[in-house]
Every structure is written in C-alpha cells, then in structure tokens.
PDB file of C-alpha atoms in Angstrom:
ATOM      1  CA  UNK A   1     -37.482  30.507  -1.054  1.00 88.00           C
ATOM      2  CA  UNK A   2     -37.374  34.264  -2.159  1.00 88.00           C
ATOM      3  CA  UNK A   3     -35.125  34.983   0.921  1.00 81.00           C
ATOM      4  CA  UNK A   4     -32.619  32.220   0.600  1.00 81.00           C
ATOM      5  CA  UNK A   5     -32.302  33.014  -3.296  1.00 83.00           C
ATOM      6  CA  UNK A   6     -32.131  36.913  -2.658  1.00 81.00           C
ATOM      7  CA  UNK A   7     -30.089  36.263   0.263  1.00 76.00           C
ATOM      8  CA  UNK A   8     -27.574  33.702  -2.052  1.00 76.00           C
ATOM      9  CA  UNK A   9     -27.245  36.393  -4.339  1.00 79.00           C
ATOM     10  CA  UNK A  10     -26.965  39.399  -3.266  1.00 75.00           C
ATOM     11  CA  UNK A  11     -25.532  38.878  -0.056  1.00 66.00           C
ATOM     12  CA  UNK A  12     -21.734  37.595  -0.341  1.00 69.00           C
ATOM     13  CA  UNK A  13     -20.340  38.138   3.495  1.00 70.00           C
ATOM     14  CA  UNK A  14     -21.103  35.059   5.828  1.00 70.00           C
ATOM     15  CA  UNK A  15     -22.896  35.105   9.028  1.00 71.00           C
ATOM     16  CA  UNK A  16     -20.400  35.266  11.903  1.00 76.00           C
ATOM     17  CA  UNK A  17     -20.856  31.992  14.744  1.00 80.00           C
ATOM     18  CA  UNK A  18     -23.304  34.079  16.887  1.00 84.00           C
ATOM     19  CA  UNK A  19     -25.325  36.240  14.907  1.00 82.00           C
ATOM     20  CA  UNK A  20     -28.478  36.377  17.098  1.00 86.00           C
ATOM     21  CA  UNK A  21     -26.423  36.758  20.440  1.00 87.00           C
ATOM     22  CA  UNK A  22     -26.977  33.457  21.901  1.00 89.00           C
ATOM     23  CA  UNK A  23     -26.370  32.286  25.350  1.00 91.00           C
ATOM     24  CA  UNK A  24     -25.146  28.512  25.488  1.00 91.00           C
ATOM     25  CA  UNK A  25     -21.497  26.831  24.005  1.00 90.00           C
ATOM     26  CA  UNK A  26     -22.420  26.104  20.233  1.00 89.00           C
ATOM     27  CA  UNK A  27     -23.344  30.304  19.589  1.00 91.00           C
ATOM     28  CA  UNK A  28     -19.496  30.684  20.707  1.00 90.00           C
ATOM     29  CA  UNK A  29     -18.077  27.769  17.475  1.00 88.00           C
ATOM     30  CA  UNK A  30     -17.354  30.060  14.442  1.00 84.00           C
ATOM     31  CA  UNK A  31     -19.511  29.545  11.021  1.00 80.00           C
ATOM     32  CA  UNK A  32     -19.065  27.030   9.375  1.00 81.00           C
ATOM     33  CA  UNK A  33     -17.763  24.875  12.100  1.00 84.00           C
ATOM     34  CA  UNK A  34     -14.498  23.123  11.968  1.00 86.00           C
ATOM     35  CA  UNK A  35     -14.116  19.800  11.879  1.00 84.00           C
ATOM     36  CA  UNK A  36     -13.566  19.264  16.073  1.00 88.00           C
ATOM     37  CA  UNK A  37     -15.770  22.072  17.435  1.00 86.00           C
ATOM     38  CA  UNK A  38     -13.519  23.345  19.669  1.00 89.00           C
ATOM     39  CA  UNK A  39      -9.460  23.102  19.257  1.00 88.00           C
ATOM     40  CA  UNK A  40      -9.643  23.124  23.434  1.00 89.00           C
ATOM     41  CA  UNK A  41     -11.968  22.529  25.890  1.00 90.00           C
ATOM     42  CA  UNK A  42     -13.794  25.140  27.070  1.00 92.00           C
ATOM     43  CA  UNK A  43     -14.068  26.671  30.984  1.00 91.00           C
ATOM     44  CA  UNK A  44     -17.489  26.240  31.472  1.00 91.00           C
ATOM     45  CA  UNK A  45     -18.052  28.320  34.692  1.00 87.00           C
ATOM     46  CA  UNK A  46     -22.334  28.876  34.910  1.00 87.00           C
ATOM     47  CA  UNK A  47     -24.693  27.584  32.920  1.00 90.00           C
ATOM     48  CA  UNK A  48     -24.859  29.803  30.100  1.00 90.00           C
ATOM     49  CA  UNK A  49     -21.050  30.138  30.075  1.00 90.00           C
ATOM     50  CA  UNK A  50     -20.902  31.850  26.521  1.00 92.00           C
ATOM     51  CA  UNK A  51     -22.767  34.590  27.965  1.00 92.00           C
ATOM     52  CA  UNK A  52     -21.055  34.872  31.004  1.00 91.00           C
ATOM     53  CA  UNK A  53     -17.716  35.305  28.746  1.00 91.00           C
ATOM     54  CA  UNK A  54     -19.848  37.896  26.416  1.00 91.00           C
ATOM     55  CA  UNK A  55     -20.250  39.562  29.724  1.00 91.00           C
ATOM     56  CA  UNK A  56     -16.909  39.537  30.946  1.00 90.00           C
ATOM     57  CA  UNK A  57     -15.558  41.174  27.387  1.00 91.00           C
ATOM     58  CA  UNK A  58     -14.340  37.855  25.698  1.00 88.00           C
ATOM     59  CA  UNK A  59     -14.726  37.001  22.386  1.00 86.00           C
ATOM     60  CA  UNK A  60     -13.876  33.634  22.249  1.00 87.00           C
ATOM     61  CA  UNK A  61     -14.569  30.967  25.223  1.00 90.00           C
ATOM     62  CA  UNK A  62     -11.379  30.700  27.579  1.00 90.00           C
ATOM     63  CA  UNK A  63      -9.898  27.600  27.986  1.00 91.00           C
ATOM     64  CA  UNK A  64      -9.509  24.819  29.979  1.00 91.00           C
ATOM     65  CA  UNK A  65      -6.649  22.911  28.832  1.00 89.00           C
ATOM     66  CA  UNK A  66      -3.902  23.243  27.364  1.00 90.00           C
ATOM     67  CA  UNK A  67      -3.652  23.476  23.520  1.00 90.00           C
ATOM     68  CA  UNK A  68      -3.190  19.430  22.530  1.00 90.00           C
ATOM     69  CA  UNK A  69      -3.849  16.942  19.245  1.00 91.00           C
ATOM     70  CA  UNK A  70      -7.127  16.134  18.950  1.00 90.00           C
ATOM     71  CA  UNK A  71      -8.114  12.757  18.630  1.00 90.00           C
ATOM     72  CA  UNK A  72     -10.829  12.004  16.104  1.00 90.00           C
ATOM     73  CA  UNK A  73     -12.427   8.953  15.063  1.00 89.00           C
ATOM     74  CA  UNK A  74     -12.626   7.703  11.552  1.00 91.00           C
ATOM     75  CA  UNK A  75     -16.092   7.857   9.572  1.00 91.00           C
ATOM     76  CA  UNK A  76     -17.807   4.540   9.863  1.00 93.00           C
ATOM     77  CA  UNK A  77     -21.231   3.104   8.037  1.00 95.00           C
ATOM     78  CA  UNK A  78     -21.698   0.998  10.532  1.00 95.00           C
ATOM     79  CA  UNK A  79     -23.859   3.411  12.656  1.00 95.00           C
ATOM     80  CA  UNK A  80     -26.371   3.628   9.946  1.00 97.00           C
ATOM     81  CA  UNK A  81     -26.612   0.517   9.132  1.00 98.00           C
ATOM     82  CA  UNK A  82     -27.561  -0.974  12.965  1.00 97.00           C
ATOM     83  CA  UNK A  83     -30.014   2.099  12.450  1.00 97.00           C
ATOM     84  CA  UNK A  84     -31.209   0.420   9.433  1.00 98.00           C
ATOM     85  CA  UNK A  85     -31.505  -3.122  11.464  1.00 97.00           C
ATOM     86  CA  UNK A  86     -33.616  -1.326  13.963  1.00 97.00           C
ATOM     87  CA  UNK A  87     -36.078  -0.113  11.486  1.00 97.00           C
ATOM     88  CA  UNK A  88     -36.620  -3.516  10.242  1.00 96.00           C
ATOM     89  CA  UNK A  89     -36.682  -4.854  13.354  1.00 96.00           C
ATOM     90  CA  UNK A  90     -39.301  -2.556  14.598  1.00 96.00           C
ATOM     91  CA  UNK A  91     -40.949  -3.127  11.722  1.00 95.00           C
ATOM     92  CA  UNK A  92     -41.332  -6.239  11.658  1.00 95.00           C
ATOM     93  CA  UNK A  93     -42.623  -6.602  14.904  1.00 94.00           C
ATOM     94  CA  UNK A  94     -45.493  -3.635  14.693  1.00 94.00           C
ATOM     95  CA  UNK A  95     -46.889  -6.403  11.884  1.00 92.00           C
ATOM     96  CA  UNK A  96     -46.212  -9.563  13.745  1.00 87.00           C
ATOM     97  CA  UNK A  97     -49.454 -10.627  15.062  1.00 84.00           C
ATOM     98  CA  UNK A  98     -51.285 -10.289  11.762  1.00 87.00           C
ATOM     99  CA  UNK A  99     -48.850 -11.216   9.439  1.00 88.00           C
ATOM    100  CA  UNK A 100     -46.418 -14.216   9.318  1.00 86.00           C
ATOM    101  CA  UNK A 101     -44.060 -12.421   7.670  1.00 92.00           C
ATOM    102  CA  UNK A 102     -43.449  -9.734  10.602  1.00 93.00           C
ATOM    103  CA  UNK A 103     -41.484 -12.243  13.225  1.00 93.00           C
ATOM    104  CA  UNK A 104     -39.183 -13.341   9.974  1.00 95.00           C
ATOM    105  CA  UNK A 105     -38.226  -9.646   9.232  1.00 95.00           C
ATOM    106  CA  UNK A 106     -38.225  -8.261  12.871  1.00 95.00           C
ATOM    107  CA  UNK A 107     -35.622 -10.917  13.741  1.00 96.00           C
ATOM    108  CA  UNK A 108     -33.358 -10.792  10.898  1.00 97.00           C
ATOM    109  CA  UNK A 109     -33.811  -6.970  11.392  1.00 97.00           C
ATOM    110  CA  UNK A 110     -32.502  -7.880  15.009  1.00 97.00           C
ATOM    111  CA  UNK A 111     -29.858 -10.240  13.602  1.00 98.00           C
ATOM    112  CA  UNK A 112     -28.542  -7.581  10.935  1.00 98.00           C
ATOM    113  CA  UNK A 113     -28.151  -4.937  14.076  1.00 98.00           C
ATOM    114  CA  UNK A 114     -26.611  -7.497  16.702  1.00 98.00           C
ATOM    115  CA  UNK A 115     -24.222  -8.125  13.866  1.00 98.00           C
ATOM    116  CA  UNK A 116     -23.107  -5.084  12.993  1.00 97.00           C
ATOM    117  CA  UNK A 117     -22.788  -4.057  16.993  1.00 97.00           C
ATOM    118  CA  UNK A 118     -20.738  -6.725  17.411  1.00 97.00           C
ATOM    119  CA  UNK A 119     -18.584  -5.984  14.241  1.00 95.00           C
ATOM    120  CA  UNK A 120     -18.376  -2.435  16.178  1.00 93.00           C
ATOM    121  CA  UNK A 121     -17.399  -3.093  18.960  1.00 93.00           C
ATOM    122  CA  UNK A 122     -14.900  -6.084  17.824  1.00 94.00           C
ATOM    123  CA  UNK A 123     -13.142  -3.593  15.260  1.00 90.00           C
ATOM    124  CA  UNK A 124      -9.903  -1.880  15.674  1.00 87.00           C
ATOM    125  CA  UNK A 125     -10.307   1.172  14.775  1.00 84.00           C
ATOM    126  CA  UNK A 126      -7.728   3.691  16.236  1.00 88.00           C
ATOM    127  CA  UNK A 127      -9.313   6.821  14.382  1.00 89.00           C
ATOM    128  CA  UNK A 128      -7.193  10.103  13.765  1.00 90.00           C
ATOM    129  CA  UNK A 129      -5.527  13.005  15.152  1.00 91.00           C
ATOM    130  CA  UNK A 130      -4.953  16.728  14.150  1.00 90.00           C
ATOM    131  CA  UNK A 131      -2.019  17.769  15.207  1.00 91.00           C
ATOM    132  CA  UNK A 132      -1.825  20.484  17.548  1.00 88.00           C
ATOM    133  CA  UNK A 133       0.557  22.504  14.973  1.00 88.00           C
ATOM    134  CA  UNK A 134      -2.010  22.956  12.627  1.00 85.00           C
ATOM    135  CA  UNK A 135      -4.426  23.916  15.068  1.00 79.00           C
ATOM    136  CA  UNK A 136      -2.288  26.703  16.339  1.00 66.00           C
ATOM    137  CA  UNK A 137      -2.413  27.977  12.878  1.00 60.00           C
ATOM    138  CA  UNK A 138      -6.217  28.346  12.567  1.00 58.00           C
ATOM    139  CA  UNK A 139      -6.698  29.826  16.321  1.00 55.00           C
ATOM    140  CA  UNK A 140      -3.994  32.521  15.314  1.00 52.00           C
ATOM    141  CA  UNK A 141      -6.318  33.721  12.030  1.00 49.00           C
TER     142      UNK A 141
END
C-alpha cells in the first residue's frame, strides 16, 4: 500500500504500454488501452511477434490490413446474468441429494440461464462502429 500511495503521489508521468519489455501482442497496446485494442490487425509473423518487431526496430506492430471502421458490439447484462444462472444452477445441484431444496434451485438456476441464452441469441443487436476517421486521428498522436 506504501508503494501505490507513494507511487500516486509523487509520481505524475504514466507507465508507457511495455514497461518491462515484454514479448507477446498485449506489451505492444499503449497504457491505458483504447477501447478496440488495436485500430488494425496486427502481422503476426513468429510467435512472439512483438519481439520480433522490437527486434527489427519497430515501435509499433505493423499491420495487416488496411486501416477500416471497427465494428464493436454494444454492452449487454445478459452475459452476467446466464453467469449468475450457472451459479445457481451449480449450486443447487452440489446440495441436491441431501436437500430437497437443491433440484428446485439448480433447475430454475438452469431455466434462468437457458432463458437468457435464448434471449441472446434471439436479439438483434447490430452493435457499433468507430469510424475509421477518428481512428486516423489517434494513430497520428
């Protein structure tokens, strides 16, 4: 706790993406990450392809695409609540043979997350895009 406060305080520049030199694709995202990881995808050409592009002189991972609008999808609660179902469900059925309650909660735990799959998968939901305009923007900064 004495490091993060002293560290808070005292220290006002922010970490850069890779500050212990890593090896693999999420060293080579700046800090804090945007909102789509990476505005293109990257040429992955080895294994640890950030570090072959460290190697190679690059400061940022070359791409593989051209620069395009990113297609995100919306936030949704329904991930956490079929999550949620689960736990019930799994619940439930640990306490099943001793209890009589267990098979009642363990299948309306299974119910709930059936439910809200189906409502998932059944929903139109087109999500969003960034345009590549504004993306342009940030990769020029």
């Amino acid at each position: 706790m004495i490091n993060v406060l002293y560290t808070s305080v005292s220290k006002k520049q922010l970490a850069d993406g890779d500050p212990w030199d890593g090896r693999t694709l999420e060293w080579a995202i700046p800090s804090p990450p945007p909102h789509y990881n990476f505005a293109q995808m990257p040429l992955v050409r080895s294994l640890d392809a950030w570090w072959r592009e460290k190697q190679d002189g690059q400061r940022q991972m070359t791409p593989a695409e051209p620069l395009a609008d990113i297609h995100m999808p919306n936030a949704s609660i329904l991930p956490f609540l079929i999550s949620l179902g689960l736990f019930f469900a799994g619940f439930g059925f640990i306490y099943y043979p001793t209890t009589e309650w267990g098979l009642w909660v363990g299948s309306a735990g299974l119910v709930f997350t059936f439910a809200c799959m189906l409502t998932r998968s059944l929903k139109d939901d087109t999500g969003h895009y960034i345009k590549k305009e504004t993306l342009s923007e940030k990769t020029e900064r």
